[in-house]
mmCIF file of C-alpha atoms in Angstrom:
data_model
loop_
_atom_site.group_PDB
_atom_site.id
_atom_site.type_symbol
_atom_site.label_atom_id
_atom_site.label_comp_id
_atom_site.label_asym_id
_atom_site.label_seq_id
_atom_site.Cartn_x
_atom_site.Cartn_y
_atom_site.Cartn_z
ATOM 1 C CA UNK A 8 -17.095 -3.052 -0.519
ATOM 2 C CA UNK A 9 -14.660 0.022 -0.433
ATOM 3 C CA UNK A 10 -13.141 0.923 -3.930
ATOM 4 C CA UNK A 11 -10.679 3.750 -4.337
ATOM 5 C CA UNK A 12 -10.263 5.487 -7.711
ATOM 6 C CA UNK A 13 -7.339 7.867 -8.411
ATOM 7 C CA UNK A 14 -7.043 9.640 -11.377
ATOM 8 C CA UNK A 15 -5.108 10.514 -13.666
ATOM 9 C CA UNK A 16 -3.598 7.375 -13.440
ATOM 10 C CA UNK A 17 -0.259 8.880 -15.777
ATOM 11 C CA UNK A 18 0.995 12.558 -15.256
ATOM 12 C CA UNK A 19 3.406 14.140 -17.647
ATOM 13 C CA UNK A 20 4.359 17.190 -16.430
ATOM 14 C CA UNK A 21 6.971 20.198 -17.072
ATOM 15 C CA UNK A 22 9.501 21.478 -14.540
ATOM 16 C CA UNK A 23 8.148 24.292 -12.487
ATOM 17 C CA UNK A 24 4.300 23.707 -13.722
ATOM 18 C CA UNK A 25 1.367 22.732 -11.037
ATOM 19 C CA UNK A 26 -1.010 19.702 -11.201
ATOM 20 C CA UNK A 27 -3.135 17.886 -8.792
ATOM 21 C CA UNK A 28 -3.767 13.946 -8.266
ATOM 22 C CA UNK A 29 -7.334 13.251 -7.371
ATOM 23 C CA UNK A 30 -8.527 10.014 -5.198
ATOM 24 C CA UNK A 31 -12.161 9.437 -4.568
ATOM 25 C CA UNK A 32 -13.401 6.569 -2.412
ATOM 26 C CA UNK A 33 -16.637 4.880 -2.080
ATOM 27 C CA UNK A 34 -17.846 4.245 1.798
ATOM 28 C CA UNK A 35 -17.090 6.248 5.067
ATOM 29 C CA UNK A 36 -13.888 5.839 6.149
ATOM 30 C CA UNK A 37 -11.692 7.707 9.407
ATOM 31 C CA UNK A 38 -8.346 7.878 7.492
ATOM 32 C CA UNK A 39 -6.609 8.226 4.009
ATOM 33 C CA UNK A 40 -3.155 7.887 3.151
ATOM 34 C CA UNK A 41 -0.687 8.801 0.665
ATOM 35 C CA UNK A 42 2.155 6.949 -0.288
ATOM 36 C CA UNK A 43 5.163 7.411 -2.602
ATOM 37 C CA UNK A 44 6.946 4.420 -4.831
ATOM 38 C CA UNK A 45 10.098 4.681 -6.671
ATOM 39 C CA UNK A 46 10.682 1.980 -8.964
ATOM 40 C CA UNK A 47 12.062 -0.946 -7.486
ATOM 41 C CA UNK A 48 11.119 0.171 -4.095
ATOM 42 C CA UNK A 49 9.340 -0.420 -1.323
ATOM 43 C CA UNK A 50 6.099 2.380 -0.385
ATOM 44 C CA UNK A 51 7.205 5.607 1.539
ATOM 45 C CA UNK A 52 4.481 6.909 3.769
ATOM 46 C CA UNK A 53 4.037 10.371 2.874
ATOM 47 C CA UNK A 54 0.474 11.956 4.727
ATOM 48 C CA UNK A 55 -2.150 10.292 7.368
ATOM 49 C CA UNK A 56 -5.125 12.970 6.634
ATOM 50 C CA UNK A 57 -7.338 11.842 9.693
ATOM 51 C CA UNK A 58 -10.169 14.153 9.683
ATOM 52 C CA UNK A 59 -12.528 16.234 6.764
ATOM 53 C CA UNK A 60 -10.778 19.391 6.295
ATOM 54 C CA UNK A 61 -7.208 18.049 7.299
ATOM 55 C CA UNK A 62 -4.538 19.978 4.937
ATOM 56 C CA UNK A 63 -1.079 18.718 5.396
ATOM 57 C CA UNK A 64 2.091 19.914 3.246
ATOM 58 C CA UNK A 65 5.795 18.876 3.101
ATOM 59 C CA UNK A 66 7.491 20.737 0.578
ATOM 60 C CA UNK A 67 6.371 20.940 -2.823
ATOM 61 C CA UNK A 68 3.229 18.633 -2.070
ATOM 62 C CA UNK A 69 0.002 19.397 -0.224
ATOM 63 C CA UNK A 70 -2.830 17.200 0.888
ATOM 64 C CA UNK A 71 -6.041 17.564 1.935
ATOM 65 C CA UNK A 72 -9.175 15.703 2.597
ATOM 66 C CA UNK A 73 -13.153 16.226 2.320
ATOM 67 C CA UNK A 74 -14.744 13.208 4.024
ATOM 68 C CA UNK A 75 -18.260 14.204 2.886
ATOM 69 C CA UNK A 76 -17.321 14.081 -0.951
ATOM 70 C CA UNK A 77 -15.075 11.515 -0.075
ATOM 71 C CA UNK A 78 -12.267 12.913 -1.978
ATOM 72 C CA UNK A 79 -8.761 13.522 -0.832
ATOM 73 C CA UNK A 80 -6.495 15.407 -3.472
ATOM 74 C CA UNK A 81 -2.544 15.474 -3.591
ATOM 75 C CA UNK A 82 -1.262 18.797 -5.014
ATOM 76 C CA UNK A 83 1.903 19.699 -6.350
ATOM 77 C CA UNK A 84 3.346 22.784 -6.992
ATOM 78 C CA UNK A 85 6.502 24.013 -9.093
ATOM 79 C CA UNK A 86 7.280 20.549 -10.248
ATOM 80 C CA UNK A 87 10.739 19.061 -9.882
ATOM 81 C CA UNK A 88 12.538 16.106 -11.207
ATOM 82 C CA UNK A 89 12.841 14.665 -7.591
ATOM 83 C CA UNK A 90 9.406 14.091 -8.040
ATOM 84 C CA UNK A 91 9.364 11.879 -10.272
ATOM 85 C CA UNK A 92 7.497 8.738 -8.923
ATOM 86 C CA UNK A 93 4.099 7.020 -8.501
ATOM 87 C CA UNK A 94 1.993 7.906 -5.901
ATOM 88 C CA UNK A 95 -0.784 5.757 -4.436
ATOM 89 C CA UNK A 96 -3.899 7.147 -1.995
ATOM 90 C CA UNK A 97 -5.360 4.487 0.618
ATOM 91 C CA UNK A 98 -8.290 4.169 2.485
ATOM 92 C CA UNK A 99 -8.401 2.399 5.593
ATOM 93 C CA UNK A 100 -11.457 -0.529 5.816
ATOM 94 C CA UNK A 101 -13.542 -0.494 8.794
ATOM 95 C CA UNK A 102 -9.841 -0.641 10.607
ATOM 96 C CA UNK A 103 -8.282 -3.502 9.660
ATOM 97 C CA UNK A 104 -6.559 -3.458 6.467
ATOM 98 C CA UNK A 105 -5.657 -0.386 3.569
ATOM 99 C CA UNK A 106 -7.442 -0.478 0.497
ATOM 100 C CA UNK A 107 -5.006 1.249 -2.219
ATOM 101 C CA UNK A 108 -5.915 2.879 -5.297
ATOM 102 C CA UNK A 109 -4.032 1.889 -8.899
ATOM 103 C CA UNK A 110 -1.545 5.043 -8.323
ATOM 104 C CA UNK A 111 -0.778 7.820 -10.616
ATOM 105 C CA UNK A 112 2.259 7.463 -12.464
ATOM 106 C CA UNK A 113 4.277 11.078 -12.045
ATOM 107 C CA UNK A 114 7.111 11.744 -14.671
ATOM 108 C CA UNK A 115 8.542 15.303 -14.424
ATOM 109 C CA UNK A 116 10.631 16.892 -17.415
ATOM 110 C CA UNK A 117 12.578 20.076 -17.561
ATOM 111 C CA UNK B 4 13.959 -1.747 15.242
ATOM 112 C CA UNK B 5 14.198 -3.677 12.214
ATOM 113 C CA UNK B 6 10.852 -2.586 11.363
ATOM 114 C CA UNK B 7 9.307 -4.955 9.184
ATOM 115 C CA UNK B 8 11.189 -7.707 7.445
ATOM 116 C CA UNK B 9 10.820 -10.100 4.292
ATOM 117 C CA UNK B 10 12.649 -12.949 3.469
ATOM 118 C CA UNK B 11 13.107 -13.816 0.451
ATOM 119 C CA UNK B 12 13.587 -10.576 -1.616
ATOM 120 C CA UNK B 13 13.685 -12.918 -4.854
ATOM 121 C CA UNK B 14 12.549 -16.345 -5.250
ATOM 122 C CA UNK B 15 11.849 -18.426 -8.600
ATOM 123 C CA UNK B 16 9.136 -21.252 -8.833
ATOM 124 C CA UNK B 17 7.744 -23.596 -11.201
ATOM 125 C CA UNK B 18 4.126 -24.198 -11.496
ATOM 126 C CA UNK B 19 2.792 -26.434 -8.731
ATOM 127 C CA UNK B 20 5.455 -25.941 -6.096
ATOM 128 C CA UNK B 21 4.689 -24.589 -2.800
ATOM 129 C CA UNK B 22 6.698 -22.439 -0.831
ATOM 130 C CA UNK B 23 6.351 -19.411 2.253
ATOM 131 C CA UNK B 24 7.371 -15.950 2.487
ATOM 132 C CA UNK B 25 7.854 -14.821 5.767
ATOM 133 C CA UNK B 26 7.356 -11.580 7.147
ATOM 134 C CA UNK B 27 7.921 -10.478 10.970
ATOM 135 C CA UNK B 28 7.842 -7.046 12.596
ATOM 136 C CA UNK B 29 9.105 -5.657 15.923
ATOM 137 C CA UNK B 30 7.291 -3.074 17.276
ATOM 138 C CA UNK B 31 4.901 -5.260 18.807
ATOM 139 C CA UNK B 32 1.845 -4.013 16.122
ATOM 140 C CA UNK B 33 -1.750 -5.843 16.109
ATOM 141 C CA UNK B 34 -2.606 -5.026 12.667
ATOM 142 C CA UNK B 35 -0.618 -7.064 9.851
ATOM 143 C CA UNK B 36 -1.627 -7.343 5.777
ATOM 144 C CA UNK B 37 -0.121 -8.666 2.579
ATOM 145 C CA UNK B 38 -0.568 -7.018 -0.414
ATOM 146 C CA UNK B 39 0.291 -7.893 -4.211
ATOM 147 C CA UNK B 40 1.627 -5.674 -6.644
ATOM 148 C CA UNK B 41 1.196 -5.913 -10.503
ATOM 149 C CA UNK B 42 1.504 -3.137 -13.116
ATOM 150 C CA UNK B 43 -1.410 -0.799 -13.736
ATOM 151 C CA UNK B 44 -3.440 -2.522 -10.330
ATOM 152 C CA UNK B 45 -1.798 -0.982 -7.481
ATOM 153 C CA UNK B 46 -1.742 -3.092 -4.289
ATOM 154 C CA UNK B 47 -4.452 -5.276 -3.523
ATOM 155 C CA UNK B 48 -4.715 -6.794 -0.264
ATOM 156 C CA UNK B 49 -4.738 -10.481 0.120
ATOM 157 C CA UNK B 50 -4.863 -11.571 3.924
ATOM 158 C CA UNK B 51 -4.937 -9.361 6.993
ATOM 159 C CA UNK B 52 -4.646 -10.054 10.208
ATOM 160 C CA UNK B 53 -5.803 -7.836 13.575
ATOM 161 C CA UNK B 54 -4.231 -9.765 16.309
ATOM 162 C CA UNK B 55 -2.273 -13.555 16.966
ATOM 163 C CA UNK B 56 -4.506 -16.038 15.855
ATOM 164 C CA UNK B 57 -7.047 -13.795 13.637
ATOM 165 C CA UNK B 58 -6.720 -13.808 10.075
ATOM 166 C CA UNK B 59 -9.312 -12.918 7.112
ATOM 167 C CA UNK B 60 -9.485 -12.887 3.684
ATOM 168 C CA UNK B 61 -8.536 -9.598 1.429
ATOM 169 C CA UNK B 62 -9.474 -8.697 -1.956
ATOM 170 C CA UNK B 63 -7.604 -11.511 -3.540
ATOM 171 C CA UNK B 64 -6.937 -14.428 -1.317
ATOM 172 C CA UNK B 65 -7.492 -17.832 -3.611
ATOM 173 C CA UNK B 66 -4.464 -19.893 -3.604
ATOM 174 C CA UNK B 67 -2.807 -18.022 -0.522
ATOM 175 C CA UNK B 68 -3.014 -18.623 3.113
ATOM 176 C CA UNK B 69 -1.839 -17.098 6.139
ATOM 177 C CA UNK B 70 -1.976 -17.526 9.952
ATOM 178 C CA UNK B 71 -0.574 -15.489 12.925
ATOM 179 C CA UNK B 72 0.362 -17.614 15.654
ATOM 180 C CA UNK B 73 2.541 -14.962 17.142
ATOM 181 C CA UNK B 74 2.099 -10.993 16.423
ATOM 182 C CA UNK B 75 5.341 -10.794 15.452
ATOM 183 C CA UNK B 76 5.258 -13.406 12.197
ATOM 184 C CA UNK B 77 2.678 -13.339 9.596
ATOM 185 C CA UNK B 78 3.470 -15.688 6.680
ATOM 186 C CA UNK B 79 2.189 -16.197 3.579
ATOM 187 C CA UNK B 80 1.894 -19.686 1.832
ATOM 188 C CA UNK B 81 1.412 -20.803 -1.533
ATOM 189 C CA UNK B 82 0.161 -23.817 -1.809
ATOM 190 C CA UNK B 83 0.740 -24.593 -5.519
ATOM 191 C CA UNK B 84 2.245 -21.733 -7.575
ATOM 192 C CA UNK B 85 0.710 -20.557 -10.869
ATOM 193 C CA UNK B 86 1.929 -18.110 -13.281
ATOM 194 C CA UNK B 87 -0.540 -15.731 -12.278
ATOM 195 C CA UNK B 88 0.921 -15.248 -8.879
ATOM 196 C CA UNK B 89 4.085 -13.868 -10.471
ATOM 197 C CA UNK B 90 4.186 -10.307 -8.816
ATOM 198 C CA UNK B 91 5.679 -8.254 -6.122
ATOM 199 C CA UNK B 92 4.317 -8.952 -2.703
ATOM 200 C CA UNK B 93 4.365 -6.384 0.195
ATOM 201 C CA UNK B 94 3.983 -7.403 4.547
ATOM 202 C CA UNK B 95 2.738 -4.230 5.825
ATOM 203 C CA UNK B 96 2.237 -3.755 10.392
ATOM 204 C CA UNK B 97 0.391 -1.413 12.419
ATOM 205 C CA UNK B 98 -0.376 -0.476 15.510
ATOM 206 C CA UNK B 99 -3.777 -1.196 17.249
ATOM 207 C CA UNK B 100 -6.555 1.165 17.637
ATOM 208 C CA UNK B 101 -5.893 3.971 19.873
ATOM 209 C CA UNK B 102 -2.282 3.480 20.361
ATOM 210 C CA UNK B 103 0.546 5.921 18.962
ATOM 211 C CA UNK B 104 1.199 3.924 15.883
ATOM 212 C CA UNK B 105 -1.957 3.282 14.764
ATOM 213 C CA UNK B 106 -2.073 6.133 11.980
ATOM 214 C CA UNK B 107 1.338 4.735 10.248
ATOM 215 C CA UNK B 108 1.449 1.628 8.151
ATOM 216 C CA UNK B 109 4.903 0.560 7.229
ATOM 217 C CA UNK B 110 5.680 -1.826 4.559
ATOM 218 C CA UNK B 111 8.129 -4.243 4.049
ATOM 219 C CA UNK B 112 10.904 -3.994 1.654
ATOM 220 C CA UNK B 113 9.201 -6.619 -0.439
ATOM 221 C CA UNK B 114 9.439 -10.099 -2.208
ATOM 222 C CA UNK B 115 9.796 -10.131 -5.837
ATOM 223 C CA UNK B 116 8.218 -13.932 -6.955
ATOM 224 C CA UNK B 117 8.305 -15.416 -10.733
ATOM 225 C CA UNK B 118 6.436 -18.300 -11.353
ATOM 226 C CA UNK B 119 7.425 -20.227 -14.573
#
């Protein structure tokens, strides 16, 4: 059964300061995602990291993916307010269905 | 494209009535899933379905049921709504294996349920 871990599960971070969110998962899988949530919303797809090595980056946030650890990690650097959110990592299951992890919490402050 | 669609986005129950939320797509995708959503647990997936007329069971599927008889609805019944089923539910479509739209999942704006 695949499980999917992300940690820390609650970020408090300063304007302009660095952090990464980790997300570890437990079988093989071919794909990971990363999604954004604002409150009330519905999920925003952010990166599909298909392959071990993949990097991808849209602005302030970079992702990347190491299919033997099976660990993908979402960095972000020089922290805004914008950013403010909860991000989730998913796994796909044997292809049929996304297993999500709890989602780390992001609250930015100046 | 509408993309994917929910109906209701609120709906209030008491304990023991039965109701569906409905959830249709149109860009003609195999893959379809509902999810629940309850603080501090993420999503968990409670049906899935990879193609009209094949459904299976997610993470958490007691007291729900689904079936696909087209691919462009996939609904989700209750059958007799408890408390515990009070949470934000999520219809989420993708493309099969191989085609252009497999990588992206989109979601559905979402049904919030309260069951008193």
């Amino acid at each position: 059964e695949l499980k999917v871990e992300q940690n820390p599960l609650f970020l408090s971070m300063q304007e302009g300061k660095n952090y990464t969110i980790y997300c570890n998962y437990s079988t093989t899988s071919d794909r990971l995602y990363w999604y954004r949530q604002d409150p009330g919303k519905s999920l925003e797809s952010l990166f599909v990291l298909l392959s071990n090595g993949a990097v991808k980056q849209e602005g302030r946030l970079m992702a990347s993916l190491d299919t033997k650890a099976r660990l993908s990690t979402l960095h972000i650097t020089a922290a805004v307010h914008d950013l403010s959110a909860t991000y989730f990592c998913a796994v796909n299951q044997a292809g049929t269905a996304l297993i999500f992890g709890k989602g780390t919490t992001l609250s930015v402050s100046s | 494209n509408a993309g994917v669609t929910q109906t209701p986005k609120f709906q209030v129950l008491k304990t023991g009535q039965s109701m569906t939320l409905q959830c249709a797509q149109d860009m003609n995708h195999e893959y379809m899933s509902w999810y629940r959503q309850d603080p501090g647990m993420g999503l968990r997936l409670i049906h899935y379905s990879v193609g009209a007329g094949i459904t299976d069971q997610g993470e958490v599927p007691n007291g729900y049921n689904v079936s696909r008889s087209t691919t462009e609805d996939f609904p989700l019944r209750l059958l007799s709504a408890a408390p515990s089923q009070t949470s934000v539910y999520f219809c989420a479509s993708r493309g099969a294996a191989g085609g252009s739209s497999y990588n992206e999942q989109f979601f559905g704006p979402g049904t919030r349920l309260t069951v008193l």
